[in-house]
Amino acid sequence: MTAEWVEELGAERASLGRASTAGRVADVLRAHVTQGRLLPGTRLSEEEIGAALGVSRNTLREAFRLLTHERLLTHEFNRGVFVRRLDSDDVRDLYAFRRILECGAIRRGATLGRLTGEPLDDVRRAVETGERAAAAGDWNEVGTANMEFHQALGALADSQRVDEAMSHVLAELRLVFHAMAAPEAFHQPYLEDNRRIFEFVAAGSHEEAVAALLAYFDAAEAQLAAAI
Amino acid sequence: MTAEWVEELGAERASLGRASTAGRVADVLRAHVTQGRLLPGTRLSEEEIGAALGVSRNTLREAFRLLTHERLLTHEFNRGVFVRRLDSDDVRDLYAFRRILECGAIRRGATLGRLTGEPLDDVRRAVETGERAAAAGDWNEVGTANMEFHQALGALADSQRVDEAMSHVLAELRLVFHAMAAPEAFHQPYLEDNRRIFEFVAAGSHEEAVAALLAYFDAAEAQLAAAI
DNA sequence: ATTGACGGATTGTTGAACAATCCCTCATTC
DNA sequence: GAATGAGGGATTGTTCAACAATCCGTCAAT
């Protein structure tokens, strides 16, 4: 017991004060991008951002490098750094990738016997959050819950790399929505889909869940492509 | 025709002189890491590497940031940058991710009608290269061909993000092999598996291909786990 | 309308400097 | 011998200043 407690303390300490300034700046910028405060296409001036955040240009450049690999920023040689703007090819590719990740995660979850317990509860919670938010007319929250739903589907695979890939995919999708005129209309139609997919998963019918998810992807991708 | 020629010239020019020094340094380091000249656990001193490559520490730090997200390097705050050393959890997670990526890519390829033509030829070519290399006793080349085989399986999905994820996964696997005493023994047993998987894919029997691939993953993961 | 020149703003990189941190060595204590 | 603490050197993380190169907008000339 003592050894476990000391380990926890060690892990706590590891997460405090171990972040570099570059890492922290990247966190701040990431939040601004994913929350739509920095819109796709926006140019991030080293001078301005550096002054605003009180860090040197070199440190900021390190932070930029951290974020370009997350595909949130795009680095154009000699022209600067921009919040990424996704085009229809990006959307197509994102959905191809999602099909592989999320369907594979459900299958993997079934193989590992994880379509139950806490992983399943996370999926359920996201569905319920979305339904509640829709009933309250909070479309922003519906969108957030929808993303949580998909992140939870990915988490059925119990894989750090899948979780991370899902996180990046969903961050990119946020960029797509931020560039849209009326993104709210995008999420509501799929609440019933989410509920159905969840129920298949909960019933252990993973192949049905996969089929329902694929149908959702087809519809969502088509709707998104039409909106860009 | 003229417009096409001008476009090609434009693309050529875009690939010349558009790389930053940080990007180039990252390329050099990436090659050293993936080719085993910098072994897992090796510490990369800013002073030494900067002097050797003739770049400033700031530029080198940018390059390091580029490579940490590719999971080739690991950045330890206040301690420096190291070539990543993978542990058994990493291997487990890599194989989980591969199952999802590669099996999903075969399925996606089938849906898109791509288990034919050039994508299939790339798979066949990698199998043949491996068999030729094994006949010549060139185990290094067998290993390389094996990686090409799996990259080609991923490419069946026709997705840039899948290709990229596969590329990263295979780079990480190289790190695992570089840390092994006798990695050659790892690739040869699977030549027949590769041939069988290829033949299922070529016959359009994607579910059989997936089953054979999963069996391969189970065996390869077990062998690798035992070797770490 | 097109082209070329110019200038200002910005990026990319370098190098120096300094504070903070880490790690190794050595001395001291039990 | 093992554990602890101090000291010092090496290195990292960051800042700053400087400069060359590049880009882009503006203006003048054709």
Short mmCIF file of C-alpha atoms (C1' of nucleotides) in Angstrom, two decimals:
data_model
loop_
_atom_site.label_atom_id
_atom_site.label_comp_id
_atom_site.label_asym_id
_atom_site.label_seq_id
_atom_site.Cartn_x
_atom_site.Cartn_y
_atom_site.Cartn_z
CA MET A 1 0.00 0.00 0.00
CA THR A 2 2.73 2.42 0.92
CA ALA A 3 4.63 1.74 -2.25
CA GLU A 4 1.48 2.44 -4.24
CA TRP A 5 0.91 5.73 -2.50
CA VAL A 6 4.46 6.83 -3.07
CA GLU A 7 4.13 5.88 -6.71
CA GLU A 8 1.03 8.02 -7.02
CA LEU A 9 2.83 10.92 -5.44
CA GLY A 10 5.64 10.41 -7.88
CA ALA A 11 3.24 10.45 -10.77
CA GLU A 12 1.62 13.62 -9.43
CA ARG A 13 4.94 15.31 -9.15
CA ALA A 14 5.85 14.18 -12.65
CA SER A 15 2.92 16.14 -14.02
CA LEU A 16 3.78 19.31 -12.10
CA GLY A 17 6.51 21.60 -13.19
CA ARG A 18 7.81 19.16 -15.78
CA ALA A 19 6.33 21.03 -18.68
CA SER A 20 8.52 23.25 -20.72
CA THR A 21 7.43 26.73 -21.65
CA ALA A 22 7.23 25.56 -25.25
CA GLY A 23 4.90 22.79 -24.17
CA ARG A 24 2.74 25.19 -22.21
CA VAL A 25 2.55 27.63 -25.07
CA ALA A 26 1.50 24.76 -27.31
CA ASP A 27 -1.27 23.88 -24.82
CA VAL A 28 -2.56 27.46 -24.86
CA LEU A 29 -2.53 27.67 -28.62
CA ARG A 30 -4.10 24.23 -28.97
CA ALA A 31 -6.98 25.29 -26.75
CA HIS A 32 -7.48 28.48 -28.73
CA VAL A 33 -7.55 26.56 -31.98
CA THR A 34 -9.81 23.72 -30.92
CA GLN A 35 -12.22 26.12 -29.21
CA GLY A 36 -12.54 28.20 -32.34
CA ARG A 37 -10.93 31.33 -30.99
CA LEU A 38 -8.30 31.06 -33.67
CA LEU A 39 -10.08 30.27 -36.90
CA PRO A 40 -8.80 28.21 -39.83
CA GLY A 41 -6.68 30.32 -42.11
CA THR A 42 -5.56 32.65 -39.33
CA ARG A 43 -1.90 33.58 -39.52
CA LEU A 44 0.03 33.36 -36.27
CA SER A 45 2.66 36.05 -36.18
CA GLU A 46 5.68 35.11 -34.12
CA GLU A 47 6.13 38.71 -33.06
CA GLU A 48 2.54 39.22 -31.94
CA ILE A 49 1.94 35.86 -30.32
CA GLY A 50 5.35 35.93 -28.69
CA ALA A 51 4.67 39.37 -27.23
CA ALA A 52 1.14 38.44 -26.14
CA LEU A 53 2.30 35.28 -24.37
CA GLY A 54 5.50 36.83 -23.07
CA VAL A 55 7.83 34.29 -24.61
CA SER A 56 10.69 34.56 -26.98
CA ARG A 57 10.42 33.82 -30.65
CA ASN A 58 12.59 30.75 -30.37
CA THR A 59 10.38 29.24 -27.72
CA LEU A 60 7.31 30.04 -29.75
CA ARG A 61 8.82 28.39 -32.79
CA GLU A 62 9.31 25.21 -30.76
CA ALA A 63 5.66 25.35 -29.74
CA PHE A 64 4.64 25.80 -33.35
CA ARG A 65 6.63 22.71 -34.29
CA LEU A 66 4.82 20.76 -31.63
CA LEU A 67 1.45 21.79 -33.05
CA THR A 68 2.14 21.28 -36.72
CA HIS A 69 2.46 17.57 -36.18
CA GLU A 70 -0.94 17.57 -34.55
CA ARG A 71 -2.16 19.00 -37.83
CA LEU A 72 -3.71 21.98 -36.05
CA LEU A 73 -1.23 24.39 -37.58
CA THR A 74 0.38 24.43 -40.94
CA HIS A 75 3.88 25.75 -41.37
CA GLU A 76 4.60 27.51 -44.63
CA PHE A 77 8.28 28.06 -45.22
CA ASN A 78 9.17 31.75 -45.17
CA ARG A 79 5.51 32.74 -44.99
CA GLY A 80 4.64 31.84 -41.44
CA VAL A 81 2.38 29.55 -39.49
CA PHE A 82 -1.37 29.27 -40.04
CA VAL A 83 -4.28 27.58 -38.39
CA ARG A 84 -5.02 24.74 -40.72
CA ARG A 85 -7.81 25.01 -43.18
CA LEU A 86 -9.16 21.64 -44.26
CA ASP A 87 -10.46 21.02 -47.75
CA SER A 88 -12.75 18.37 -49.16
CA ASP A 89 -9.84 15.97 -49.68
CA ASP A 90 -9.03 16.29 -46.01
CA VAL A 91 -12.62 15.49 -45.10
CA ARG A 92 -12.65 12.47 -47.35
CA ASP A 93 -9.40 11.22 -45.86
CA LEU A 94 -10.50 11.92 -42.31
CA TYR A 95 -13.60 9.82 -42.80
CA ALA A 96 -11.62 7.01 -44.40
CA PHE A 97 -9.33 7.05 -41.39
CA ARG A 98 -12.24 7.21 -38.95
CA ARG A 99 -13.88 4.21 -40.58
CA ILE A 100 -10.73 2.22 -40.00
CA LEU A 101 -10.08 3.50 -36.49
CA GLU A 102 -13.56 3.41 -35.01
CA CYS A 103 -14.81 0.23 -36.66
CA GLY A 104 -11.52 -1.44 -35.82
CA ALA A 105 -11.78 -0.24 -32.23
CA ILE A 106 -15.23 -1.80 -31.84
CA ARG A 107 -13.98 -5.07 -33.28
CA ARG A 108 -10.89 -4.96 -31.11
CA GLY A 109 -13.00 -4.14 -28.10
CA ALA A 110 -15.16 -7.16 -28.80
CA THR A 111 -12.09 -9.39 -29.12
CA LEU A 112 -10.79 -8.09 -25.79
CA GLY A 113 -14.18 -8.42 -24.11
CA ARG A 114 -14.36 -4.72 -23.43
CA LEU A 115 -17.85 -3.92 -24.72
CA THR A 116 -18.88 -3.80 -21.08
CA GLY A 117 -18.03 -2.09 -17.82
CA GLU A 118 -16.28 1.25 -17.78
CA PRO A 119 -15.48 1.48 -21.50
CA LEU A 120 -19.14 0.91 -22.29
CA ASP A 121 -20.21 3.38 -19.59
CA ASP A 122 -18.13 6.07 -21.25
CA VAL A 123 -19.98 5.46 -24.49
CA ARG A 124 -23.35 5.52 -22.76
CA ARG A 125 -22.52 8.68 -20.87
CA ALA A 126 -21.64 10.49 -24.04
CA VAL A 127 -24.91 9.42 -25.67
CA GLU A 128 -26.90 10.58 -22.66
CA THR A 129 -25.03 13.86 -22.45
CA GLY A 130 -25.85 14.50 -26.09
CA GLU A 131 -29.54 13.69 -25.64
CA ARG A 132 -29.76 15.91 -22.58
CA ALA A 133 -28.04 18.77 -24.34
CA ALA A 134 -30.32 18.43 -27.36
CA ALA A 135 -33.37 18.54 -25.08
CA ALA A 136 -31.97 21.75 -23.57
CA GLY A 137 -31.30 23.19 -27.02
CA ASP A 138 -27.57 23.48 -26.30
CA TRP A 139 -26.14 22.57 -29.70
CA ASN A 140 -22.64 23.38 -28.72
CA GLU A 141 -22.83 20.77 -26.03
CA VAL A 142 -24.46 18.32 -28.44
CA GLY A 143 -21.42 18.69 -30.67
CA THR A 144 -19.05 18.19 -27.78
CA ALA A 145 -20.92 15.11 -26.58
CA ASN A 146 -20.86 13.73 -30.10
CA MET A 147 -17.11 14.02 -30.15
CA GLU A 148 -16.88 12.40 -26.75
CA PHE A 149 -19.01 9.57 -28.09
CA HIS A 150 -16.58 8.90 -30.87
CA GLN A 151 -13.56 9.22 -28.65
CA ALA A 152 -15.21 6.66 -26.35
CA LEU A 153 -15.78 4.30 -29.27
CA GLY A 154 -12.09 4.53 -30.09
CA ALA A 155 -11.26 3.85 -26.46
CA LEU A 156 -12.94 0.44 -26.66
CA ALA A 157 -9.70 -0.75 -28.25
CA ASP A 158 -7.66 -0.07 -25.09
CA SER A 159 -4.84 1.39 -27.11
CA GLN A 160 -2.95 4.54 -26.39
CA ARG A 161 -2.09 5.00 -30.03
CA VAL A 162 -5.74 4.64 -31.08
CA ASP A 163 -6.80 7.12 -28.39
CA GLU A 164 -4.23 9.57 -29.61
CA ALA A 165 -5.13 9.14 -33.26
CA MET A 166 -8.81 9.62 -32.40
CA SER A 167 -7.98 12.73 -30.45
CA HIS A 168 -6.14 14.18 -33.42
CA VAL A 169 -8.91 13.22 -35.84
CA LEU A 170 -11.53 14.89 -33.67
CA ALA A 171 -9.39 18.00 -33.28
CA GLU A 172 -9.15 18.22 -37.06
CA LEU A 173 -12.89 17.79 -37.35
CA ARG A 174 -13.35 20.70 -34.99
CA LEU A 175 -11.38 22.80 -37.44
CA VAL A 176 -13.80 21.77 -40.15
CA PHE A 177 -16.75 22.81 -38.02
CA HIS A 178 -15.17 26.10 -37.03
CA ALA A 179 -14.93 26.97 -40.68
CA MET A 180 -18.59 26.20 -41.26
CA ALA A 181 -21.37 28.76 -41.24
CA ALA A 182 -23.84 26.72 -39.17
CA PRO A 183 -22.18 23.69 -37.62
CA GLU A 184 -24.98 23.04 -35.14
CA ALA A 185 -27.15 21.53 -37.83
CA PHE A 186 -24.50 18.91 -38.27
CA HIS A 187 -24.73 17.05 -35.00
CA GLN A 188 -28.39 16.77 -34.14
CA PRO A 189 -29.45 14.36 -36.86
CA TYR A 190 -27.04 11.78 -35.53
CA LEU A 191 -28.22 11.50 -31.96
CA GLU A 192 -30.45 8.58 -32.83
CA ASP A 193 -27.60 6.98 -34.73
CA ASN A 194 -25.40 7.28 -31.67
CA ARG A 195 -28.07 5.71 -29.47
CA ARG A 196 -28.51 2.82 -31.92
CA ILE A 197 -24.78 2.24 -32.25
CA PHE A 198 -24.46 2.31 -28.48
CA GLU A 199 -27.22 -0.24 -28.07
CA PHE A 200 -25.63 -2.61 -30.55
CA VAL A 201 -22.33 -2.29 -28.72
CA ALA A 202 -24.01 -2.82 -25.34
CA ALA A 203 -25.74 -5.92 -26.68
CA GLY A 204 -22.38 -7.26 -27.81
CA SER A 205 -23.52 -7.17 -31.43
CA HIS A 206 -20.33 -5.65 -32.69
CA GLU A 207 -20.89 -6.42 -36.35
CA GLU A 208 -24.24 -4.63 -36.23
CA ALA A 209 -22.62 -1.74 -34.43
CA VAL A 210 -19.97 -1.57 -37.14
CA ALA A 211 -22.60 -1.60 -39.88
CA ALA A 212 -24.57 1.17 -38.16
CA LEU A 213 -21.39 3.19 -37.68
CA LEU A 214 -20.45 2.81 -41.32
CA ALA A 215 -23.91 3.98 -42.35
CA TYR A 216 -23.44 6.98 -40.08
CA PHE A 217 -20.06 7.75 -41.63
CA ASP A 218 -21.53 7.60 -45.13
CA ALA A 219 -24.30 10.04 -44.21
CA ALA A 220 -22.13 12.36 -42.15
CA GLU A 221 -19.39 12.52 -44.75
CA ALA A 222 -21.88 13.29 -47.49
CA GLN A 223 -23.48 16.03 -45.41
CA LEU A 224 -20.14 17.51 -44.54
CA ALA A 225 -18.88 17.38 -48.10
CA ALA A 226 -22.01 19.22 -49.22
CA ALA A 227 -21.43 21.90 -46.59
CA ILE A 228 -17.84 22.74 -47.51
CA MET B 1 -0.61 19.45 -71.98
CA THR B 2 1.30 22.67 -71.43
CA ALA B 3 -0.59 23.41 -68.25
CA GLU B 4 0.33 19.94 -67.00
CA TRP B 5 4.02 20.50 -67.73
CA VAL B 6 4.02 23.84 -65.96
CA GLU B 7 2.31 22.23 -63.01
CA GLU B 8 4.99 19.55 -62.82
CA LEU B 9 7.69 22.19 -62.92
CA GLY B 10 5.92 23.97 -60.13
CA ALA B 11 5.80 20.82 -58.09
CA GLU B 12 9.50 20.19 -58.71
CA ARG B 13 10.37 23.66 -57.57
CA ALA B 14 8.18 23.27 -54.52
CA SER B 15 10.33 20.37 -53.37
CA LEU B 16 13.59 22.26 -53.86
CA GLY B 17 14.77 24.87 -51.45
CA ARG B 18 11.50 24.89 -49.54
CA ALA B 19 12.87 22.85 -46.70
CA SER B 20 13.98 24.62 -43.60
CA THR B 21 17.28 23.78 -41.98
CA ALA B 22 15.33 22.38 -39.05
CA GLY B 23 13.45 20.13 -41.45
CA ARG B 24 16.64 18.97 -43.09
CA VAL B 25 18.28 18.26 -39.77
CA ALA B 26 15.23 16.24 -38.81
CA ASP B 27 15.59 14.26 -42.04
CA VAL B 28 19.22 13.47 -41.28
CA LEU B 29 18.48 12.43 -37.73
CA ARG B 30 15.47 10.40 -38.79
CA ALA B 31 17.60 8.45 -41.25
CA HIS B 32 20.23 7.80 -38.59
CA VAL B 33 17.62 6.55 -36.17
CA THR B 34 15.64 4.37 -38.54
CA GLN B 35 18.82 2.87 -40.00
CA GLY B 36 20.09 1.93 -36.58
CA ARG B 37 23.09 4.24 -36.53
CA LEU B 38 21.63 5.92 -33.48
CA LEU B 39 20.46 3.18 -31.16
CA PRO B 40 17.53 3.29 -28.74
CA GLY B 41 18.55 4.92 -25.50
CA THR B 42 21.20 7.08 -27.12
CA ARG B 43 21.29 10.60 -25.77
CA LEU B 44 21.48 13.35 -28.36
CA SER B 45 23.51 16.22 -27.00
CA GLU B 46 22.52 19.58 -28.43
CA GLU B 47 26.11 20.74 -28.23
CA GLU B 48 27.59 17.73 -30.00
CA ILE B 49 24.93 17.21 -32.64
CA GLY B 50 24.71 20.94 -33.29
CA ALA B 51 28.46 21.14 -33.81
CA ALA B 52 28.54 18.00 -35.96
CA LEU B 53 25.75 19.22 -38.23
CA GLY B 54 26.90 22.83 -38.19
CA VAL B 55 23.64 24.26 -36.93
CA SER B 56 22.75 26.34 -33.95
CA ARG B 57 21.22 24.88 -30.84
CA ASN B 58 17.94 26.65 -31.46
CA THR B 59 17.60 25.16 -34.91
CA LEU B 60 18.47 21.74 -33.57
CA ARG B 61 15.84 22.05 -30.87
CA GLU B 62 13.23 22.71 -33.54
CA ALA B 63 14.35 19.58 -35.36
CA PHE B 64 14.09 17.60 -32.14
CA ARG B 65 10.52 18.82 -31.70
CA LEU B 66 9.73 17.62 -35.18
CA LEU B 67 11.02 14.14 -34.39
CA THR B 68 9.50 13.66 -30.97
CA HIS B 69 6.04 13.64 -32.46
CA GLU B 70 7.13 10.90 -34.81
CA ARG B 71 7.94 8.97 -31.66
CA LEU B 72 11.51 8.41 -32.81
CA LEU B 73 12.92 10.62 -30.09
CA THR B 74 11.80 11.17 -26.58
CA HIS B 75 12.23 14.53 -24.94
CA GLU B 76 12.94 14.47 -21.25
CA PHE B 77 12.57 17.85 -19.59
CA ASN B 78 15.90 19.18 -18.35
CA ARG B 79 17.60 15.90 -19.15
CA GLY B 80 17.81 16.03 -22.90
CA VAL B 81 16.62 14.15 -25.93
CA PHE B 82 16.99 10.39 -26.42
CA VAL B 83 16.37 7.91 -29.17
CA ARG B 84 13.25 6.17 -28.01
CA ARG B 85 13.47 2.84 -26.32
CA LEU B 86 10.29 0.81 -26.59
CA ASP B 87 9.13 -1.51 -23.84
CA SER B 88 6.73 -4.43 -23.83
CA ASP B 89 3.73 -2.13 -23.33
CA ASP B 90 4.76 -0.27 -26.44
CA VAL B 91 4.95 -3.50 -28.40
CA ARG B 92 1.55 -4.57 -27.18
CA ASP B 93 0.05 -1.23 -28.14
CA LEU B 94 1.80 -1.16 -31.50
CA TYR B 95 0.32 -4.52 -32.39
CA ALA B 96 -3.13 -3.45 -31.23
CA PHE B 97 -2.84 -0.42 -33.46
CA ARG B 98 -1.52 -2.46 -36.37
CA ARG B 99 -4.44 -4.87 -36.11
CA ILE B 100 -6.81 -1.97 -36.46
CA LEU B 101 -4.88 -0.18 -39.20
CA GLU B 102 -3.91 -3.07 -41.43
CA CYS B 103 -7.07 -5.13 -41.12
CA GLY B 104 -9.13 -1.98 -41.58
CA ALA B 105 -7.07 -1.05 -44.62
CA ILE B 106 -7.75 -4.42 -46.26
CA ARG B 107 -11.46 -4.05 -45.57
CA ARG B 108 -11.47 -0.48 -46.83
CA GLY B 109 -9.53 -1.52 -49.89
CA ALA B 110 -12.14 -4.16 -50.60
CA THR B 111 -14.95 -1.62 -50.20
CA LEU B 112 -13.17 0.74 -52.61
CA GLY B 113 -12.42 -2.04 -55.09
CA ARG B 114 -8.68 -1.56 -54.67
CA LEU B 115 -7.52 -5.13 -54.11
CA THR B 116 -6.32 -5.05 -57.68
CA GLY B 117 -4.11 -3.05 -60.05
CA GLU B 118 -1.27 -0.97 -58.69
CA PRO B 119 -2.10 -1.24 -54.98
CA LEU B 120 -2.09 -5.03 -55.29
CA ASP B 121 1.10 -4.95 -57.35
CA ASP B 122 2.85 -3.10 -54.55
CA VAL B 123 1.86 -5.87 -52.15
CA ARG B 124 3.00 -8.58 -54.57
CA ARG B 125 6.29 -6.83 -55.24
CA ALA B 126 7.08 -6.66 -51.53
CA VAL B 127 6.33 -10.38 -51.13
CA GLU B 128 8.56 -11.27 -54.08
CA THR B 129 11.35 -9.00 -52.88
CA GLY B 130 11.25 -10.75 -49.52
CA GLU B 131 11.33 -14.20 -51.05
CA ARG B 132 14.21 -13.26 -53.33
CA ALA B 133 16.16 -11.77 -50.45
CA ALA B 134 15.59 -14.85 -48.30
CA ALA B 135 16.81 -17.07 -51.14
CA ALA B 136 19.96 -14.90 -51.27
CA GLY B 137 20.35 -15.05 -47.49
CA ASP B 138 20.06 -11.29 -47.18
CA TRP B 139 18.10 -11.02 -43.94
CA ASN B 140 18.40 -7.29 -43.76
CA GLU B 141 16.60 -7.05 -47.06
CA VAL B 142 14.02 -9.59 -45.89
CA GLY B 143 13.23 -7.32 -43.01
CA THR B 144 12.98 -4.28 -45.24
CA ALA B 145 10.72 -6.13 -47.68
CA ASN B 146 8.55 -7.24 -44.81
CA MET B 147 8.04 -3.66 -43.76
CA GLU B 148 7.27 -2.68 -47.33
CA PHE B 149 4.71 -5.46 -47.41
CA HIS B 150 2.90 -4.04 -44.43
CA GLN B 151 3.14 -0.47 -45.68
CA ALA B 152 1.59 -1.71 -48.94
CA LEU B 153 -1.24 -3.41 -47.04
CA GLY B 154 -1.97 -0.10 -45.34
CA ALA B 155 -1.90 1.63 -48.69
CA LEU B 156 -4.86 -0.46 -49.87
CA ALA B 157 -7.04 2.01 -47.96
CA ASP B 158 -6.02 4.93 -50.21
CA SER B 159 -5.70 7.23 -47.22
CA GLN B 160 -2.90 9.62 -46.54
CA ARG B 161 -3.50 9.44 -42.83
CA VAL B 162 -3.39 5.65 -42.84
CA ASP B 163 -0.17 5.72 -44.87
CA GLU B 164 1.34 8.14 -42.42
CA ALA B 165 0.24 6.18 -39.38
CA MET B 166 1.66 3.00 -40.92
CA SER B 167 4.90 4.75 -41.66
CA HIS B 168 5.20 5.81 -38.03
CA VAL B 169 4.27 2.36 -36.73
CA LEU B 170 6.90 0.73 -38.91
CA ALA B 171 9.51 3.27 -37.85
CA GLU B 172 8.78 2.46 -34.23
CA LEU B 173 9.06 -1.24 -35.00
CA ARG B 174 12.48 -0.61 -36.46
CA LEU B 175 13.49 0.82 -33.11
CA VAL B 176 12.35 -2.39 -31.49
CA PHE B 177 14.43 -4.43 -33.90
CA HIS B 178 17.50 -2.22 -33.49
CA ALA B 179 17.38 -2.93 -29.78
CA MET B 180 17.27 -6.69 -30.35
CA ALA B 181 20.25 -8.96 -30.32
CA ALA B 182 19.31 -10.97 -33.41
CA PRO B 183 16.46 -9.35 -35.30
CA GLU B 184 17.01 -11.39 -38.47
CA ALA B 185 15.39 -14.42 -36.93
CA PHE B 186 12.25 -12.38 -36.63
CA HIS B 187 11.33 -11.91 -40.27
CA GLN B 188 11.98 -15.17 -42.03
CA PRO B 189 9.25 -17.27 -40.45
CA TYR B 190 6.64 -14.95 -41.83
CA LEU B 191 7.47 -15.07 -45.50
CA GLU B 192 4.93 -17.81 -46.06
CA ASP B 193 2.37 -15.85 -44.09
CA ASN B 194 2.96 -12.85 -46.31
CA ARG B 195 2.53 -14.94 -49.44
CA ARG B 196 -0.70 -16.43 -48.11
CA ILE B 197 -2.09 -13.07 -47.07
CA PHE B 198 -1.20 -11.66 -50.46
CA GLU B 199 -2.95 -14.50 -52.25
CA PHE B 200 -6.12 -14.01 -50.25
CA VAL B 201 -6.04 -10.30 -51.05
CA ALA B 202 -5.39 -11.01 -54.74
CA ALA B 203 -8.31 -13.43 -54.80
CA GLY B 204 -10.53 -10.72 -53.30
CA SER B 205 -11.07 -12.86 -50.20
CA HIS B 206 -10.57 -10.00 -47.83
CA GLU B 207 -12.07 -11.68 -44.79
CA GLU B 208 -9.67 -14.60 -45.21
CA ALA B 209 -6.83 -12.15 -45.66
CA VAL B 210 -7.85 -10.41 -42.43
CA ALA B 211 -8.01 -13.71 -40.56
CA ALA B 212 -4.57 -14.72 -41.84
CA LEU B 213 -3.18 -11.30 -40.93
CA LEU B 214 -4.61 -11.52 -37.43
CA ALA B 215 -3.04 -14.95 -36.98
CA TYR B 216 0.27 -13.47 -38.12
CA PHE B 217 -0.06 -10.61 -35.63
CA ASP B 218 -0.75 -13.02 -32.78
CA ALA B 219 2.34 -15.06 -33.60
CA ALA B 220 4.62 -12.09 -34.33
CA GLU B 221 3.58 -10.23 -31.20
CA ALA B 222 4.17 -13.29 -29.06
CA GLN B 223 7.59 -13.86 -30.59
CA LEU B 224 8.54 -10.23 -30.16
CA ALA B 225 7.30 -10.09 -26.59
CA ALA B 226 9.42 -13.12 -25.80
CA ALA B 227 12.47 -11.47 -27.33
CA ILE B 228 12.30 -8.23 -25.36
"C1'" DA C 1 -3.21 45.40 -67.68
"C1'" DT C 2 1.46 43.87 -66.95
"C1'" DT C 3 6.06 44.16 -65.32
"C1'" DG C 4 9.77 45.58 -62.48
"C1'" DA C 5 11.82 48.00 -58.60
"C1'" DC C 6 11.78 49.29 -53.97
"C1'" DG C 7 10.99 49.12 -49.18
"C1'" DG C 8 9.01 47.43 -45.00
"C1'" DA C 9 7.66 43.51 -42.42
"C1'" DT C 10 8.56 39.09 -41.25
"C1'" DT C 11 10.76 34.63 -41.12
"C1'" DG C 12 14.79 31.57 -40.41
"C1'" DT C 13 18.88 31.15 -38.29
"C1'" DT C 14 22.87 32.11 -35.53
"C1'" DG C 15 25.39 33.02 -31.40
"C1'" DA C 16 25.95 34.71 -26.81
"C1'" DA C 17 24.38 34.85 -22.31
"C1'" DC C 18 22.34 33.41 -18.11
"C1'" DA C 19 19.42 30.85 -14.80
"C1'" DA C 20 17.97 26.42 -13.59
"C1'" DT C 21 18.59 21.66 -13.34
"C1'" DC C 22 20.84 17.37 -13.29
"C1'" DC C 23 24.27 14.24 -12.19
"C1'" DC C 24 28.66 12.86 -10.67
"C1'" DT C 25 32.16 13.00 -7.22
"C1'" DC C 26 33.77 13.43 -2.76
"C1'" DA C 27 33.46 13.98 2.15
"C1'" DT C 28 31.04 13.03 6.31
"C1'" DT C 29 28.26 10.36 9.37
"C1'" DC C 30 26.25 6.22 11.15
"C1'" DG D 1 29.61 -0.44 3.69
"C1'" DA D 2 25.58 2.42 3.08
"C1'" DA D 3 23.32 6.70 3.20
"C1'" DT D 4 23.33 11.60 3.01
"C1'" DG D 5 24.65 16.18 1.73
"C1'" DA D 6 27.48 19.61 -0.55
"C1'" DG D 7 29.88 21.30 -4.43
"C1'" DG D 8 30.97 21.84 -9.07
"C1'" DG D 9 30.81 21.04 -13.94
"C1'" DA D 10 28.00 20.01 -17.84
"C1'" DT D 11 23.92 20.63 -20.00
"C1'" DT D 12 19.28 22.18 -20.85
"C1'" DG D 13 15.72 25.82 -21.43
"C1'" DT D 14 15.03 30.28 -22.51
"C1'" DT D 15 15.89 34.98 -23.76
"C1'" DC D 16 17.83 38.51 -26.53
"C1'" DA D 17 20.02 40.74 -30.33
"C1'" DA D 18 21.47 40.62 -34.84
"C1'" DC D 19 21.50 39.72 -39.62
"C1'" DA D 20 20.43 37.62 -44.14
"C1'" DA D 21 16.80 36.04 -46.90
"C1'" DT D 22 12.23 36.10 -48.39
"C1'" DC D 23 7.71 37.72 -49.17
"C1'" DC D 24 4.33 40.96 -50.31
"C1'" DG D 25 2.35 45.38 -51.06
"C1'" DT D 26 2.87 49.68 -53.35
"C1'" DC D 27 4.17 52.57 -56.94
"C1'" DA D 28 6.03 53.85 -61.36
"C1'" DA D 29 6.84 52.81 -66.12
"C1'" DT D 30 5.42 50.59 -70.34
#
